[in-house]
Amino acid sequence: GAGNIPEDSDLCQTCEENTDCTDPGARCIELGDQGKRCTTACEVVDDCPENFLCTDIGGGGMQCIPSPGNTRRLSPTCQGSLR
């Protein structure tokens, strides 16, 4: 499920730095070919949208990022949320 991610989440939005991302605890992370994208803080995978994992990114705690296999193209969830 969508867990605790807000409807207006900027998960997957392009960004340059963490302050571009408005979700609580959000980070701006380099996602391979996708470039820098906002990720959203999570505690367990159920906090994240479908097709996302809750992963320890190191130094920034746990973040929702697109599942492996989606790193070379936007996941369906990411694709749908791009503005």
CSV table of N, CA, C and O in Angstrom, one decimal:
chain,number,residue,atom,x,y,z
A,1,GLY,N,0.8,-1.2,0.0
A,1,GLY,CA,0.0,0.0,0.0
A,1,GLY,C,0.8,1.2,0.0
A,1,GLY,O,2.1,1.2,0.0
A,2,ALA,N,0.2,2.4,0.0
A,2,ALA,CA,0.9,3.7,0.0
A,2,ALA,C,1.4,4.0,1.4
A,2,ALA,O,2.2,5.0,1.5
A,3,GLY,N,1.0,3.3,2.4
A,3,GLY,CA,1.6,3.5,3.7
A,3,GLY,C,1.4,5.0,4.2
A,3,GLY,O,0.3,5.5,4.0
A,4,ASN,N,2.4,5.6,4.7
A,4,ASN,CA,2.3,6.9,5.2
A,4,ASN,C,2.8,8.0,4.3
A,4,ASN,O,3.0,9.1,4.7
A,5,ILE,N,3.0,7.7,3.0
A,5,ILE,CA,3.4,8.7,2.1
A,5,ILE,C,2.3,9.6,1.7
A,5,ILE,O,1.2,9.1,1.3
A,6,PRO,N,2.5,10.9,1.9
A,6,PRO,CA,1.4,11.8,1.6
A,6,PRO,C,1.0,11.9,0.2
A,6,PRO,O,1.8,11.6,-0.7
A,7,GLU,N,-0.3,12.2,-0.1
A,7,GLU,CA,-0.8,12.3,-1.5
A,7,GLU,C,0.1,13.2,-2.3
A,7,GLU,O,0.3,13.0,-3.5
A,8,ASP,N,0.5,14.3,-1.7
A,8,ASP,CA,1.2,15.3,-2.5
A,8,ASP,C,2.8,15.1,-2.3
A,8,ASP,O,3.5,16.1,-2.4
A,9,SER,N,3.1,13.9,-2.0
A,9,SER,CA,4.6,13.6,-1.8
A,9,SER,C,5.4,14.0,-3.0
A,9,SER,O,4.9,13.9,-4.2
A,10,ASP,N,6.6,14.4,-2.8
A,10,ASP,CA,7.5,14.7,-3.9
A,10,ASP,C,8.4,13.6,-4.2
A,10,ASP,O,9.4,13.7,-4.9
A,11,LEU,N,8.1,12.4,-3.7
A,11,LEU,CA,8.8,11.2,-4.0
A,11,LEU,C,9.0,11.1,-5.6
A,11,LEU,O,8.1,11.2,-6.3
A,12,CYS,N,10.3,10.9,-6.0
A,12,CYS,CA,10.7,10.8,-7.4
A,12,CYS,C,10.8,12.1,-8.1
A,12,CYS,O,11.1,12.1,-9.3
A,13,GLN,N,10.4,13.2,-7.5
A,13,GLN,CA,10.6,14.5,-8.2
A,13,GLN,C,12.1,14.7,-8.4
A,13,GLN,O,12.9,14.3,-7.6
A,14,THR,N,12.4,15.4,-9.5
A,14,THR,CA,13.8,15.8,-9.7
A,14,THR,C,14.2,16.8,-8.6
A,14,THR,O,13.4,17.6,-8.1
A,15,CYS,N,15.5,16.8,-8.3
A,15,CYS,CA,16.0,17.7,-7.2
A,15,CYS,C,17.5,17.9,-7.4
A,15,CYS,O,18.1,17.2,-8.2
A,16,GLU,N,18.0,18.9,-6.7
A,16,GLU,CA,19.4,19.2,-6.7
A,16,GLU,C,20.0,18.9,-5.3
A,16,GLU,O,21.2,18.5,-5.2
A,17,GLU,N,19.2,19.2,-4.3
A,17,GLU,CA,19.7,19.0,-2.9
A,17,GLU,C,18.6,18.6,-2.0
A,17,GLU,O,17.4,18.7,-2.4
A,18,ASN,N,18.9,18.2,-0.8
A,18,ASN,CA,17.8,17.7,0.1
A,18,ASN,C,16.7,18.7,0.4
A,18,ASN,O,15.6,18.3,0.5
A,19,THR,N,17.1,20.0,0.4
A,19,THR,CA,16.1,21.0,0.7
A,19,THR,C,15.1,21.2,-0.4
A,19,THR,O,14.1,21.8,-0.2
A,20,ASP,N,15.3,20.6,-1.6
A,20,ASP,CA,14.3,20.6,-2.7
A,20,ASP,C,13.2,19.7,-2.4
A,20,ASP,O,12.2,19.7,-3.1
A,21,CYS,N,13.4,18.7,-1.5
A,21,CYS,CA,12.4,17.7,-1.2
A,21,CYS,C,11.7,18.0,0.1
A,21,CYS,O,12.3,18.2,1.1
A,22,THR,N,10.4,18.1,0.0
A,22,THR,CA,9.6,18.6,1.2
A,22,THR,C,9.0,17.6,2.1
A,22,THR,O,8.6,17.9,3.2
A,23,ASP,N,9.0,16.3,1.7
A,23,ASP,CA,8.5,15.3,2.6
A,23,ASP,C,9.4,15.2,3.9
A,23,ASP,O,10.6,15.5,3.9
A,24,PRO,N,8.8,14.9,5.0
A,24,PRO,CA,9.5,14.8,6.3
A,24,PRO,C,10.7,13.8,6.1
A,24,PRO,O,10.4,12.6,5.7
A,25,GLY,N,11.9,14.2,6.4
A,25,GLY,CA,13.0,13.3,6.3
A,25,GLY,C,13.4,12.9,4.9
A,25,GLY,O,14.3,12.0,4.7
A,26,ALA,N,12.9,13.6,3.9
A,26,ALA,CA,13.2,13.3,2.5
A,26,ALA,C,14.7,13.6,2.2
A,26,ALA,O,15.3,14.5,2.8
A,27,ARG,N,15.2,12.9,1.2
A,27,ARG,CA,16.6,13.1,0.8
A,27,ARG,C,16.6,13.3,-0.7
A,27,ARG,O,15.7,12.8,-1.4
A,28,CYS,N,17.6,13.9,-1.3
A,28,CYS,CA,17.8,14.0,-2.7
A,28,CYS,C,18.9,13.0,-3.1
A,28,CYS,O,20.1,13.2,-2.6
A,29,ILE,N,18.6,12.0,-3.8
A,29,ILE,CA,19.5,10.9,-4.0
A,29,ILE,C,19.7,10.6,-5.5
A,29,ILE,O,18.8,10.7,-6.3
A,30,GLU,N,21.0,10.3,-5.8
A,30,GLU,CA,21.3,9.9,-7.2
A,30,GLU,C,20.8,8.5,-7.5
A,30,GLU,O,21.2,7.6,-6.8
A,31,LEU,N,19.9,8.4,-8.5
A,31,LEU,CA,19.3,7.1,-8.8
A,31,LEU,C,19.7,6.7,-10.2
A,31,LEU,O,18.9,6.5,-11.1
A,32,GLY,N,21.0,6.5,-10.4
A,32,GLY,CA,21.5,6.0,-11.6
A,32,GLY,C,21.1,6.9,-12.8
A,32,GLY,O,21.2,8.1,-12.8
A,33,ASP,N,20.5,6.2,-13.8
A,33,ASP,CA,20.1,6.9,-15.1
A,33,ASP,C,19.1,8.0,-14.8
A,33,ASP,O,18.8,8.9,-15.6
A,34,GLN,N,18.3,7.9,-13.7
A,34,GLN,CA,17.2,8.8,-13.4
A,34,GLN,C,17.8,10.1,-12.9
A,34,GLN,O,17.0,11.1,-12.8
A,35,GLY,N,19.0,10.2,-12.6
A,35,GLY,CA,19.6,11.4,-12.0
A,35,GLY,C,19.1,11.5,-10.6
A,35,GLY,O,18.7,10.6,-9.9
A,36,LYS,N,19.2,12.8,-10.1
A,36,LYS,CA,18.8,13.0,-8.7
A,36,LYS,C,17.3,13.1,-8.5
A,36,LYS,O,16.7,13.8,-9.2
A,37,ARG,N,16.8,12.3,-7.5
A,37,ARG,CA,15.4,12.3,-7.3
A,37,ARG,C,15.1,12.4,-5.8
A,37,ARG,O,15.9,11.9,-5.0
A,38,CYS,N,14.0,12.9,-5.4
A,38,CYS,CA,13.6,12.9,-4.0
A,38,CYS,C,13.2,11.5,-3.6
A,38,CYS,O,12.5,10.8,-4.3
A,39,THR,N,13.7,11.2,-2.4
A,39,THR,CA,13.2,9.9,-1.8
A,39,THR,C,12.6,10.3,-0.5
A,39,THR,O,12.8,11.4,0.1
A,40,THR,N,11.7,9.4,0.0
A,40,THR,CA,10.9,9.7,1.2
A,40,THR,C,11.3,8.8,2.4
A,40,THR,O,11.5,7.6,2.1
A,41,ALA,N,11.4,9.3,3.6
A,41,ALA,CA,11.8,8.5,4.7
A,41,ALA,C,10.8,7.4,5.0
A,41,ALA,O,9.6,7.6,4.7
A,42,CYS,N,11.3,6.3,5.5
A,42,CYS,CA,10.4,5.2,5.8
A,42,CYS,C,11.0,4.4,7.0
A,42,CYS,O,12.2,4.6,7.3
A,43,GLU,N,10.2,3.5,7.6
A,43,GLU,CA,10.7,2.6,8.6
A,43,GLU,C,10.6,1.2,8.1
A,43,GLU,O,11.5,0.4,8.4
A,44,VAL,N,9.5,0.9,7.4
A,44,VAL,CA,9.3,-0.5,6.8
A,44,VAL,C,8.8,-0.3,5.4
A,44,VAL,O,8.3,0.7,5.0
A,45,VAL,N,8.9,-1.4,4.6
A,45,VAL,CA,8.6,-1.3,3.2
A,45,VAL,C,7.1,-1.0,3.1
A,45,VAL,O,6.7,-0.3,2.1
A,46,ASP,N,6.2,-1.3,4.1
A,46,ASP,CA,4.8,-1.0,4.0
A,46,ASP,C,4.6,0.5,4.0
A,46,ASP,O,3.5,1.0,3.7
A,47,ASP,N,5.6,1.3,4.4
A,47,ASP,CA,5.5,2.8,4.4
A,47,ASP,C,5.5,3.3,3.0
A,47,ASP,O,5.2,4.4,2.7
A,48,CYS,N,6.1,2.5,2.0
A,48,CYS,CA,6.4,3.0,0.7
A,48,CYS,C,5.3,2.6,-0.3
A,48,CYS,O,4.6,1.6,-0.1
A,49,PRO,N,5.2,3.3,-1.4
A,49,PRO,CA,4.3,2.9,-2.5
A,49,PRO,C,4.7,1.6,-3.1
A,49,PRO,O,5.8,1.1,-2.9
A,50,GLU,N,3.8,1.0,-3.8
A,50,GLU,CA,4.0,-0.3,-4.5
A,50,GLU,C,5.3,-0.1,-5.5
A,50,GLU,O,5.5,1.0,-6.0
A,51,ASN,N,6.0,-1.1,-5.6
A,51,ASN,CA,7.2,-1.1,-6.5
A,51,ASN,C,8.4,-0.3,-5.9
A,51,ASN,O,9.4,0.0,-6.6
A,52,PHE,N,8.3,0.0,-4.6
A,52,PHE,CA,9.4,0.7,-3.9
A,52,PHE,C,9.9,-0.2,-2.7
A,52,PHE,O,9.1,-1.0,-2.2
A,53,LEU,N,11.1,0.0,-2.4
A,53,LEU,CA,11.7,-0.7,-1.2
A,53,LEU,C,12.1,0.4,-0.2
A,53,LEU,O,12.4,1.5,-0.5
A,54,CYS,N,12.1,-0.1,1.1
A,54,CYS,CA,12.6,0.8,2.1
A,54,CYS,C,14.0,0.4,2.4
A,54,CYS,O,14.2,-0.7,2.9
A,55,THR,N,15.0,1.2,2.0
A,55,THR,CA,16.4,0.8,2.0
A,55,THR,C,17.2,1.7,2.8
A,55,THR,O,17.0,3.0,2.8
A,56,ASP,N,18.2,1.2,3.6
A,56,ASP,CA,19.1,2.0,4.3
A,56,ASP,C,20.1,2.6,3.3
A,56,ASP,O,20.9,1.8,2.7
A,57,ILE,N,20.1,3.9,3.1
A,57,ILE,CA,20.9,4.5,2.1
A,57,ILE,C,22.3,4.9,2.7
A,57,ILE,O,23.1,5.5,2.0
A,58,GLY,N,22.4,4.7,4.0
A,58,GLY,CA,23.7,5.0,4.6
A,58,GLY,C,23.8,6.5,5.0
A,58,GLY,O,23.7,7.3,4.1
A,59,GLY,N,23.9,6.8,6.2
A,59,GLY,CA,24.0,8.2,6.6
A,59,GLY,C,22.8,9.0,6.6
A,59,GLY,O,22.6,10.0,7.3
A,60,GLY,N,21.8,8.6,5.9
A,60,GLY,CA,20.5,9.3,5.8
A,60,GLY,C,19.3,8.5,6.3
A,60,GLY,O,18.2,8.9,6.1
A,61,GLY,N,19.6,7.3,6.9
A,61,GLY,CA,18.6,6.5,7.4
A,61,GLY,C,17.9,5.8,6.3
A,61,GLY,O,18.4,5.6,5.2
A,62,MET,N,16.6,5.3,6.5
A,62,MET,CA,15.9,4.5,5.6
A,62,MET,C,15.1,5.4,4.7
A,62,MET,O,14.4,6.3,5.1
A,63,GLN,N,15.1,5.0,3.4
A,63,GLN,CA,14.4,5.8,2.4
A,63,GLN,C,13.7,4.9,1.4
A,63,GLN,O,14.1,3.8,1.1
A,64,CYS,N,12.5,5.4,0.9
A,64,CYS,CA,11.8,4.6,-0.1
A,64,CYS,C,12.5,4.9,-1.5
A,64,CYS,O,12.6,6.1,-1.9
A,65,ILE,N,12.9,3.9,-2.1
A,65,ILE,CA,13.5,4.0,-3.5
A,65,ILE,C,12.9,3.0,-4.4
A,65,ILE,O,12.4,2.0,-3.9
A,66,PRO,N,12.9,3.3,-5.7
A,66,PRO,CA,12.4,2.3,-6.6
A,66,PRO,C,13.1,0.9,-6.5
A,66,PRO,O,14.3,0.9,-6.3
A,67,SER,N,12.3,-0.1,-6.6
A,67,SER,CA,12.8,-1.5,-6.5
A,67,SER,C,13.9,-1.8,-7.5
A,67,SER,O,13.9,-1.2,-8.6
A,68,PRO,N,14.9,-2.6,-7.1
A,68,PRO,CA,15.9,-3.0,-8.1
A,68,PRO,C,15.2,-3.5,-9.4
A,68,PRO,O,14.2,-4.2,-9.3
A,69,GLY,N,15.8,-3.3,-10.5
A,69,GLY,CA,15.2,-3.6,-11.8
A,69,GLY,C,14.5,-2.4,-12.4
A,69,GLY,O,14.3,-2.3,-13.6
A,70,ASN,N,14.2,-1.4,-11.5
A,70,ASN,CA,13.7,-0.2,-12.0
A,70,ASN,C,14.7,0.9,-12.0
A,70,ASN,O,14.4,2.1,-12.3
A,71,THR,N,16.0,0.6,-11.8
A,71,THR,CA,17.0,1.7,-11.7
A,71,THR,C,17.3,2.2,-13.1
A,71,THR,O,17.8,3.3,-13.2
A,72,ARG,N,17.0,1.5,-14.1
A,72,ARG,CA,17.4,1.9,-15.5
A,72,ARG,C,16.2,2.7,-16.1
A,72,ARG,O,16.4,3.3,-17.2
A,73,ARG,N,15.1,2.5,-15.5
A,73,ARG,CA,13.9,3.3,-16.0
A,73,ARG,C,13.0,3.6,-14.8
A,73,ARG,O,13.1,2.8,-13.8
A,74,LEU,N,12.2,4.6,-14.9
A,74,LEU,CA,11.3,4.9,-13.8
A,74,LEU,C,10.3,3.8,-13.6
A,74,LEU,O,9.8,3.2,-14.5
A,75,SER,N,10.1,3.4,-12.3
A,75,SER,CA,9.1,2.4,-12.0
A,75,SER,C,7.8,3.0,-12.3
A,75,SER,O,7.6,4.2,-12.5
A,76,PRO,N,6.8,2.1,-12.5
A,76,PRO,CA,5.4,2.6,-12.8
A,76,PRO,C,4.9,3.6,-11.8
A,76,PRO,O,4.3,4.6,-12.1
A,77,THR,N,5.2,3.4,-10.5
A,77,THR,CA,4.8,4.4,-9.5
A,77,THR,C,5.5,5.7,-9.7
A,77,THR,O,4.9,6.8,-9.6
A,78,CYS,N,6.8,5.7,-9.9
A,78,CYS,CA,7.6,6.9,-10.2
A,78,CYS,C,7.1,7.6,-11.4
A,78,CYS,O,6.9,8.8,-11.4
A,79,GLN,N,6.9,6.9,-12.5
A,79,GLN,CA,6.5,7.5,-13.7
A,79,GLN,C,5.2,8.2,-13.5
A,79,GLN,O,5.0,9.3,-14.0
A,80,GLY,N,4.2,7.6,-12.8
A,80,GLY,CA,2.9,8.2,-12.6
A,80,GLY,C,3.0,9.5,-11.7
A,80,GLY,O,2.1,10.3,-11.8
A,81,SER,N,4.0,9.6,-10.9
A,81,SER,CA,4.0,10.7,-9.9
A,81,SER,C,4.8,11.9,-10.4
A,81,SER,O,4.9,12.9,-9.8
A,82,LEU,N,5.5,11.7,-11.6
A,82,LEU,CA,6.3,12.8,-12.1
A,82,LEU,C,5.4,14.0,-12.6
A,82,LEU,O,4.4,13.8,-13.2
A,83,ARG,N,5.8,15.2,-12.2
A,83,ARG,CA,5.1,16.4,-12.6
A,83,ARG,C,5.9,17.3,-13.4
A,83,ARG,O,7.1,17.3,-13.2
